[in-house]
Short mmCIF file of C-alpha atoms and ligand atoms in Angstrom, two decimals:
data_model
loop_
_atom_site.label_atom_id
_atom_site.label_comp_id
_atom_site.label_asym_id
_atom_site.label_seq_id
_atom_site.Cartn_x
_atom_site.Cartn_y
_atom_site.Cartn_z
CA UNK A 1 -0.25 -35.12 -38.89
CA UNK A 2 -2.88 -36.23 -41.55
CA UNK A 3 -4.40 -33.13 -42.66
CA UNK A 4 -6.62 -31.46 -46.36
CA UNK A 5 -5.47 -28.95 -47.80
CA UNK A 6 -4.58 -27.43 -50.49
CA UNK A 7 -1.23 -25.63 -52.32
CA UNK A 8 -2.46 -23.58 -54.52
CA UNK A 9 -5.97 -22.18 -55.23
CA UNK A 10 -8.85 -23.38 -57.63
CA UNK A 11 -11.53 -25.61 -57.72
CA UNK A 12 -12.43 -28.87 -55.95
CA UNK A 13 -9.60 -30.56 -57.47
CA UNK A 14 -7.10 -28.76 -55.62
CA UNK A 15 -8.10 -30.32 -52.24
CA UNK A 16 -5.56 -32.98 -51.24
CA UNK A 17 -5.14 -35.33 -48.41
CA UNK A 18 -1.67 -36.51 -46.81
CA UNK A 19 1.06 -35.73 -44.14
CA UNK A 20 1.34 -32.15 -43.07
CA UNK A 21 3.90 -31.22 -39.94
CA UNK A 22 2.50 -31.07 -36.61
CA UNK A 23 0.60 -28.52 -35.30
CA UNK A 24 2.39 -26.81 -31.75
CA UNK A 25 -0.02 -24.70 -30.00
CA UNK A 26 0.90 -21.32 -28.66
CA UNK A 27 0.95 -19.36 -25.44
CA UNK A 28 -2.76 -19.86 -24.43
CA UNK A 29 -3.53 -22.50 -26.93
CA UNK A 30 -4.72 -25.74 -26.94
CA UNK A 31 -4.70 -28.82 -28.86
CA UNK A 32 -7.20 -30.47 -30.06
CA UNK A 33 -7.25 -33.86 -31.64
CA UNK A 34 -10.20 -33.37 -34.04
CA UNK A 35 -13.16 -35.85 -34.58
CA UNK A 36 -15.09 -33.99 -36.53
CA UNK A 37 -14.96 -31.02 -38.90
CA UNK A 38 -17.68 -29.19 -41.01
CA UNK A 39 -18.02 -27.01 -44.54
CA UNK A 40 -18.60 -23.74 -44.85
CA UNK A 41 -18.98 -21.65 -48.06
CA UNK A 42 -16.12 -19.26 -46.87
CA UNK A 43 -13.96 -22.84 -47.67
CA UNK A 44 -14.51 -22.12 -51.26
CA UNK A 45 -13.94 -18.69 -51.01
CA UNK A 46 -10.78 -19.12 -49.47
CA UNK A 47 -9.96 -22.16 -52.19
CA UNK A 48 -10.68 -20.12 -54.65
CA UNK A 49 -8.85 -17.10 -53.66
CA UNK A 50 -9.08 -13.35 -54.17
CA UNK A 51 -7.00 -10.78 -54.88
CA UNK A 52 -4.67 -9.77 -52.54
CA UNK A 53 -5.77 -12.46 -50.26
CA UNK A 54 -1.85 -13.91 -48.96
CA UNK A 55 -2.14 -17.46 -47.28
CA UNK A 56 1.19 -19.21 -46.06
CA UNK A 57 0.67 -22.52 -48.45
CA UNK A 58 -0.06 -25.47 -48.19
CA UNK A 59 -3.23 -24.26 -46.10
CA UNK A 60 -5.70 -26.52 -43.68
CA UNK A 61 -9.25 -24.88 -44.29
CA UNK A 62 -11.77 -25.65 -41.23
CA UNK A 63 -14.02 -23.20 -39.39
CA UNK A 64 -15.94 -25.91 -37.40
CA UNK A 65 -14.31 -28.38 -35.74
CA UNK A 66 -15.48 -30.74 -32.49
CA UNK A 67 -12.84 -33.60 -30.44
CA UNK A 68 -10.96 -34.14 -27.87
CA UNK A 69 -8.72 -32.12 -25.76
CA UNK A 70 -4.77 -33.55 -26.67
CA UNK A 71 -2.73 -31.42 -24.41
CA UNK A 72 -3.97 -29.25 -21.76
CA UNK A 73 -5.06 -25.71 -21.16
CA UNK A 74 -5.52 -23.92 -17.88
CA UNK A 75 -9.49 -25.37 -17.45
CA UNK A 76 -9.32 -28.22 -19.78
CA UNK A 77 -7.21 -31.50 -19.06
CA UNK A 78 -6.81 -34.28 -21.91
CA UNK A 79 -9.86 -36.20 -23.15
CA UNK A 80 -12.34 -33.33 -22.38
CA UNK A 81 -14.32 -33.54 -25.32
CA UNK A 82 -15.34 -30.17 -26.87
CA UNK A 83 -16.62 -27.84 -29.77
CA UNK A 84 -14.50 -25.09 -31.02
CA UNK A 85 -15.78 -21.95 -31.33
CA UNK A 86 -14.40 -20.15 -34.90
CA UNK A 87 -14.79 -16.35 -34.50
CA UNK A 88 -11.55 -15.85 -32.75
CA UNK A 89 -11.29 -12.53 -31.23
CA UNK A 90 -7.72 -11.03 -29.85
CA UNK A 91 -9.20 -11.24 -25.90
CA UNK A 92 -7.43 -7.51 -25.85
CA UNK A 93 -8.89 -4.92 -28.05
CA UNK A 94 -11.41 -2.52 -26.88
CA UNK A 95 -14.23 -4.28 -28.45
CA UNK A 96 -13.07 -7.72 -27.17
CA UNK A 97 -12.61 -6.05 -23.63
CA UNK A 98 -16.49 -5.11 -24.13
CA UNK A 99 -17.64 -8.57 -24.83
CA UNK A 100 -18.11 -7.82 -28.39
CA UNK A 101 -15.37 -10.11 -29.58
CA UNK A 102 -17.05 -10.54 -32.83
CA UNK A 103 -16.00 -6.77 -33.97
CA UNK A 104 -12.59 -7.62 -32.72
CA UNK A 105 -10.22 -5.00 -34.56
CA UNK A 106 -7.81 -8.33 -35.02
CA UNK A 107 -10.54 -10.50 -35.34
CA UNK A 108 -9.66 -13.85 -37.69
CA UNK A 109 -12.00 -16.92 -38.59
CA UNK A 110 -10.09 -20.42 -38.40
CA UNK A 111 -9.15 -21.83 -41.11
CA UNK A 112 -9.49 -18.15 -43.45
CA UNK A 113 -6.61 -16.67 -42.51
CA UNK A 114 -4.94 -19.39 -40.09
CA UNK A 115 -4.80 -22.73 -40.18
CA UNK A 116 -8.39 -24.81 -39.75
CA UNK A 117 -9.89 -27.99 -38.56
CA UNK A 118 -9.28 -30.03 -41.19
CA UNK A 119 -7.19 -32.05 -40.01
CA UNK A 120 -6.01 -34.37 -36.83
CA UNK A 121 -5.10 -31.80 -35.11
CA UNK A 122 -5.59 -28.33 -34.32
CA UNK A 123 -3.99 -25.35 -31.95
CA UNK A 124 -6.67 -22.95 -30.71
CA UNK A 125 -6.83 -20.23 -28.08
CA UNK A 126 -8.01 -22.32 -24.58
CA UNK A 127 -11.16 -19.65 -23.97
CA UNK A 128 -12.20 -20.74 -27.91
CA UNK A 129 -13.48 -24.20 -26.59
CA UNK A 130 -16.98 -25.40 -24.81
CA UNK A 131 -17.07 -28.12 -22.85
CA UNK A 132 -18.99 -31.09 -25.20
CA UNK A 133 -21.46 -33.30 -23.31
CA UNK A 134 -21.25 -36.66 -23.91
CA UNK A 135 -24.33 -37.56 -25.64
CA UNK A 136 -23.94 -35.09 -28.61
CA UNK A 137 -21.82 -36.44 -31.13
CA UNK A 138 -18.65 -34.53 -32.59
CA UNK A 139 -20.36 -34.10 -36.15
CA UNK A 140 -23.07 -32.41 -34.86
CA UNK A 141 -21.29 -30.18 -32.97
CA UNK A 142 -19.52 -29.45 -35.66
CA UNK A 143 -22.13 -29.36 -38.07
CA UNK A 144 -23.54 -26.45 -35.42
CA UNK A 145 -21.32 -24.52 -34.58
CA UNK A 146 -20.33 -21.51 -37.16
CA UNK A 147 -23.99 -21.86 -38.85
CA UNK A 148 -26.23 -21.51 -35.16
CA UNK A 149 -24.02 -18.76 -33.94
CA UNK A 150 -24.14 -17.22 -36.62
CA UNK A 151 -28.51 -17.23 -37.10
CA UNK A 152 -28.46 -16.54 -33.31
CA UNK A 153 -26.55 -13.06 -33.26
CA UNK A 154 -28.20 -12.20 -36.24
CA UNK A 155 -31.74 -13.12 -35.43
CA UNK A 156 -31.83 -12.53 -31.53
CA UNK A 157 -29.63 -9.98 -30.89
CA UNK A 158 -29.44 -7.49 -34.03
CA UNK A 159 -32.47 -8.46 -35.27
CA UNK A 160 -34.44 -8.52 -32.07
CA UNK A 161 -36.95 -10.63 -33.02
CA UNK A 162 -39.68 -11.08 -30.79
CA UNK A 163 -42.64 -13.75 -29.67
CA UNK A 164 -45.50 -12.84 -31.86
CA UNK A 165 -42.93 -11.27 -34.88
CA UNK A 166 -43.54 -12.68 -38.65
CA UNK A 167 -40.05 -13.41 -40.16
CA UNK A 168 -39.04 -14.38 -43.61
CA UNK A 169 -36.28 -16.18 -44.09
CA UNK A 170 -35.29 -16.20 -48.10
CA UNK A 171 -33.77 -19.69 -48.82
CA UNK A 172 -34.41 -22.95 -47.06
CA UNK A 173 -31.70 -25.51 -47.38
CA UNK A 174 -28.61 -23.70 -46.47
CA UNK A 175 -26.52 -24.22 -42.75
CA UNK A 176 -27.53 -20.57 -41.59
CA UNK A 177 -31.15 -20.46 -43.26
CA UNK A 178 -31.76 -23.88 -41.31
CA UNK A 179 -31.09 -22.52 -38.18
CA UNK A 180 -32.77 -19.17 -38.46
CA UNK A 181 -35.83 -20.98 -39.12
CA UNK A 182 -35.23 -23.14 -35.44
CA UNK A 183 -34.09 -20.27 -33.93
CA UNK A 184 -36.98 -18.10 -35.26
CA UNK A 185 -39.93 -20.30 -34.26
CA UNK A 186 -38.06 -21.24 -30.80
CA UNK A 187 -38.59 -17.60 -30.26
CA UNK A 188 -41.98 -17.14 -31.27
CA UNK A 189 -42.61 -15.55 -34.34
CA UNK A 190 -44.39 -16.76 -37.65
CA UNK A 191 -41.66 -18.08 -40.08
CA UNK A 192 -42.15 -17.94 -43.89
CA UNK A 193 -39.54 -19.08 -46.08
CA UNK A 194 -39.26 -18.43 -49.53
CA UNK A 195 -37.44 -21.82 -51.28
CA UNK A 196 -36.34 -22.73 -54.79
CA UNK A 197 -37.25 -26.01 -54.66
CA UNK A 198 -39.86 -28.87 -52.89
CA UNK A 199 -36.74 -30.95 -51.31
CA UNK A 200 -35.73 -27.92 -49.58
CA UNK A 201 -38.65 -26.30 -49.26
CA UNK A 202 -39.73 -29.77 -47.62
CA UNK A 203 -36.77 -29.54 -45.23
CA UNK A 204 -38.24 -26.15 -43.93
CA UNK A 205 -41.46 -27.09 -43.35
CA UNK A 206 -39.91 -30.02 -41.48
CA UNK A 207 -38.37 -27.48 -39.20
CA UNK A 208 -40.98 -25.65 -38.50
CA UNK A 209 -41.97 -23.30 -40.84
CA UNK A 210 -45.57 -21.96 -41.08
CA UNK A 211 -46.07 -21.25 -44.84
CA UNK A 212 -43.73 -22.37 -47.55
CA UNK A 213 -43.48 -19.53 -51.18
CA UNK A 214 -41.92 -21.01 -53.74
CA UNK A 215 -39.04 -19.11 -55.69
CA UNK A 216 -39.87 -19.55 -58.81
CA UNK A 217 -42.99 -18.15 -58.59
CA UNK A 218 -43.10 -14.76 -60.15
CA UNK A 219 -42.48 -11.49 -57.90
CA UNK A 220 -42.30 -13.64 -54.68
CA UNK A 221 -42.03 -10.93 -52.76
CA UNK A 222 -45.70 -9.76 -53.53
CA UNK A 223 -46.88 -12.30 -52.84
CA UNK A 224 -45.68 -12.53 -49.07
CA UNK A 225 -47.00 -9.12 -49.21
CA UNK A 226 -50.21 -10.49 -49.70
CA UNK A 227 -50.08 -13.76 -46.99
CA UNK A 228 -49.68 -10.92 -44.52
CA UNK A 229 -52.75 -8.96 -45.69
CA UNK A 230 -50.79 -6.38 -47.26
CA UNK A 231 -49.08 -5.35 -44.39
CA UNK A 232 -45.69 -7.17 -44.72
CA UNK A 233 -43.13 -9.17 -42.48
CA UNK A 234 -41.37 -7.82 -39.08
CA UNK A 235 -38.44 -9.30 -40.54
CA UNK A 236 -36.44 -10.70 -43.36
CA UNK A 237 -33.45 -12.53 -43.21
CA UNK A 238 -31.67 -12.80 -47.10
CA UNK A 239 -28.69 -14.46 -47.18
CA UNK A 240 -28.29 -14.74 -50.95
CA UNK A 241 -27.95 -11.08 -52.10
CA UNK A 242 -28.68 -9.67 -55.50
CA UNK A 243 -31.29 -11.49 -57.00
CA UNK A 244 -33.65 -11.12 -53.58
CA UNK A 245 -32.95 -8.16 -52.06
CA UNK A 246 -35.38 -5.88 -53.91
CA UNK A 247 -38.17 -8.49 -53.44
CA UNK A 248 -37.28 -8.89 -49.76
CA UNK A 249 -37.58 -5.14 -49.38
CA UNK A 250 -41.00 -4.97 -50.97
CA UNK A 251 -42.18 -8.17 -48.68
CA UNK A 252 -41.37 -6.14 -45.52
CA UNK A 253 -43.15 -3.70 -43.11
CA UNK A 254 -43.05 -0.02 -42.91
CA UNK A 255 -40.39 -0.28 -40.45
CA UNK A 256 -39.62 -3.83 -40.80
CA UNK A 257 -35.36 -5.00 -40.71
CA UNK A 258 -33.79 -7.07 -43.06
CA UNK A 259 -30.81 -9.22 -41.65
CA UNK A 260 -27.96 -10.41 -43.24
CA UNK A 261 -24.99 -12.62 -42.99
CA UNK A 262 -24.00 -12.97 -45.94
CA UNK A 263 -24.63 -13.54 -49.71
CA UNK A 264 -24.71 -17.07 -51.49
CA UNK A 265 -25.49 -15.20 -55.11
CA UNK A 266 -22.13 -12.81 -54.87
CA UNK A 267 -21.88 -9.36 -53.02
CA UNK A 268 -22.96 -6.50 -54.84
CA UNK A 269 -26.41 -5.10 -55.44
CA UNK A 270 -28.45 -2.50 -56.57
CA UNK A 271 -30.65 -1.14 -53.72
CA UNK A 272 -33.67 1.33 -55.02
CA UNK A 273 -33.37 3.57 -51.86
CA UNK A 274 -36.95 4.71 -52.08
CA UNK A 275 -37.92 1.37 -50.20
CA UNK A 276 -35.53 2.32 -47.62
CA UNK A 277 -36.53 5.65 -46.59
CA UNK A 278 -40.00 5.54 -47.76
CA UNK A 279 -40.90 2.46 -45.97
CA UNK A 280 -38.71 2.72 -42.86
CA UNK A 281 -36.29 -0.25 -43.67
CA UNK A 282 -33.36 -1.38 -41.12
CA UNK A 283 -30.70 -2.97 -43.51
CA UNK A 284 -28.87 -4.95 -40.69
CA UNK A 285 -25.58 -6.76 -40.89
CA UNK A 286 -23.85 -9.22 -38.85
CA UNK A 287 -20.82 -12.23 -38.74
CA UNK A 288 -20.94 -14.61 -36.30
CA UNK A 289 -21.50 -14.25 -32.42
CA UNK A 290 -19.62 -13.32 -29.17
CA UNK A 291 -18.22 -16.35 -26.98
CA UNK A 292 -21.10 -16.07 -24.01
CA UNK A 293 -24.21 -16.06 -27.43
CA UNK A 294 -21.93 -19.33 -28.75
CA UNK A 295 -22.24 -21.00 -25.30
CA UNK A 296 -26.12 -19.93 -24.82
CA UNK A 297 -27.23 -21.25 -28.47
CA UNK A 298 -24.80 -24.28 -28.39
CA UNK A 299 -26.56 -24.99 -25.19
CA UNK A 300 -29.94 -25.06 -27.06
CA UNK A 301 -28.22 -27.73 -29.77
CA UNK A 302 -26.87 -29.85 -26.37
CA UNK A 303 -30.51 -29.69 -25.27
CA UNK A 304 -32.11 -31.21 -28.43
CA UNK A 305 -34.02 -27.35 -28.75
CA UNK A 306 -32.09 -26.63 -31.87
CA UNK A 307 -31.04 -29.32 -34.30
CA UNK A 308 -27.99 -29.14 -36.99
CA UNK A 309 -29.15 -30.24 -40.38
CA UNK A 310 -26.17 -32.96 -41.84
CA UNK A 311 -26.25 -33.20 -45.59
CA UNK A 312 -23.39 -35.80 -45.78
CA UNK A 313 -20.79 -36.98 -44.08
CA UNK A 314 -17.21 -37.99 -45.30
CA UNK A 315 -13.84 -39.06 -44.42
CA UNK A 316 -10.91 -36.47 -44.44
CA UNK A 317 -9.57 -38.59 -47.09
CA UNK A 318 -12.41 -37.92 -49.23
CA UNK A 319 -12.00 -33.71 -48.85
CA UNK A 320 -12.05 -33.36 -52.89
CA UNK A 321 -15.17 -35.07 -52.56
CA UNK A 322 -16.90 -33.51 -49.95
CA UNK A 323 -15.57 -29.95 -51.91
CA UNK A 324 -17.35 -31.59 -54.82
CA UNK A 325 -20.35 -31.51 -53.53
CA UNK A 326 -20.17 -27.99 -51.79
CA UNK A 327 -19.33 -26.57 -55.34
CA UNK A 328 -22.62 -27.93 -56.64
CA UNK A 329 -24.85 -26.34 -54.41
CA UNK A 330 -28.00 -28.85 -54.09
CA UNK A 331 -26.79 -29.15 -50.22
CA UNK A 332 -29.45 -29.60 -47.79
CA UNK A 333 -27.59 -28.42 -44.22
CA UNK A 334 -24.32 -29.27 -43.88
CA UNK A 335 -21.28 -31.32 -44.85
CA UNK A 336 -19.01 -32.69 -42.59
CA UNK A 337 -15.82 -34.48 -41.96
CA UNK A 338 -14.96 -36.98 -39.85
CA UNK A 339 -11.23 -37.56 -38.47
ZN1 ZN B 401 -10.03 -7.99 -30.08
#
């Protein structure tokens, strides 16, 4: 099968495109011949490589992938079209057994560990999929899928966020940071997003936002502080990491929570714990979503309620390309493949 990937890490220009041997799926699996595929940043992690991180090479990277059903499963005959679901839980552990299949104690991500969607086809557990209606195309699916389940479990379910709720949501351009800003109006609160720049912070006022704060501004998060008449946000959502956190702890409430999912400026930070005990804080993590939160917020995307934001779009062929512009970081939304 035609596949990217890569045989040893680095940059961009390790991405290559040719013939890789067929995929066969496993007890329970299916295959999928994909149509679409999307980026994620973890495809440059993995690219790049950490220590101790052991990948059977070459490797297919890939956590969202949309197409057609090419041999069938137990519910799903060939031709079904569907969206693959990443956050692949065992189906056995005690947390999977509790619906919480994101904390699986095996839990993988397609395409980290295993092979992804990047390519024509793919072999994925059957209860992974969701039935694709016909009028949403495969590279929106795909475009949706890791980014809105992701927002959704963080937002709506450990965040709690409620009608009425101010949220600020620190970066505007990104996959996740577009949806939280859907997902946070479609629920009701206030959104303010803090933005580096006016083409993205353009893109979140297109979405909905309610006041725009631009980055570069100095000691941004004072200055939410005072948009909410000194009483700061419900919520913050920070998804970059060390050079916000601080800020985003001095733009919240006495009691407020501050969600995250990740960290787009690198993982470690110094946290003055006087704002957290002082002022109440909830530091609240979170990866991805359980299979019945996937189904609810993909149904919002199938019903036009949520809407993936598509950066660019590029052939499999052109993978170095489409890494290329990852690796640069100007991305508005997301970039996907077709296949
Ligand atoms: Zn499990």
């Amino acid at each position: 099968m035609k596949a990217g990937f890569f045989r040893q890490h680095g940059g961009p220009d390790v991405m290559e495109y040719g013939d890789l041997p067929d995929t066969v799926p496993g007890p329970g699996e299916v295959l999928v011949r994909v149509r679409a595929a999307a980026l994620n940043r973890v495809d440059k992690w993995v690219r790049d490589g950490w220590p101790g991180l052991k990948l059977q090479l070459p490797h297919i990277l890939g956590s969202d992938g949309a197409g057609d059903v090419a041999a069938g499963g137990a519910q799903v005959k060939p031709g079904d079209r569907v969206v693959i679901n990443t956050s692949l839980g065992c189906g056995q552990c005690e947390f999977c057994a509790a619906g919480h299949d994101n904390w699986c104690a095996r839990w993988q991500l397609l395409g980290e560990t295993i092979a992804g969607t990047d390519a024509e086809y793919v072999s994925v557990p059957e209860r992974q999929l969701l039935a694709l209606p016909e009028h949403v195309s495969f590279e929106n699916a795909a475009a949706a899928a890791l980014v809105f389940q992701t927002a959704w479990h963080s937002l709506i379910t450990r965040g709690q966020i409620r009608p009425g709720e101010t949220v600020l949501i620190v970066g505007a351009a990104g996959g996740v940071n577009s949806a939280a800003i859907q997902i946070a109006k479609l629920a009701g609160c206030t959104v303010y997003v803090v933005g580096s720049d006016q083409r993205k912070l353009a893109l979140a006022e297109a979405l909905g936002a309610d006041a725009l704060v631009d980055r570069t501004q100095e000691d941004w998060g004072k200055r939410v502080y005072q948009l909410t008449q000194r009483r700061g946000v419900d919520v913050v959502v920070d998804n970059v990491g060390a050079p916000t956190l601080m800020a985003s702890l001095r733009a919240a409430r006495k009691g407020g929570r501050i969600l995250t999912v990740g960290n787009t400026a690198g993982p470690k930070f110094e946290l003055d714990n006087r704002y957290m005990f002082a002022r109440h804080l909830s530091l609240i993590g979170s990866t991805m979503s359980t299979r019945a939160e996937f189904a609810t917020v993909m149904g919002l995307v199938f019903a036009g309620r949520l809407k993936p934001v598509v950066d660019t779009t590029f052939a499999l062929p052109e993978i170095r390309a489409a890494h290329e512009r990852l690796e640069r970081g100007d991305v508005l939304g997301k970039i996907v493949l077709t296949v």
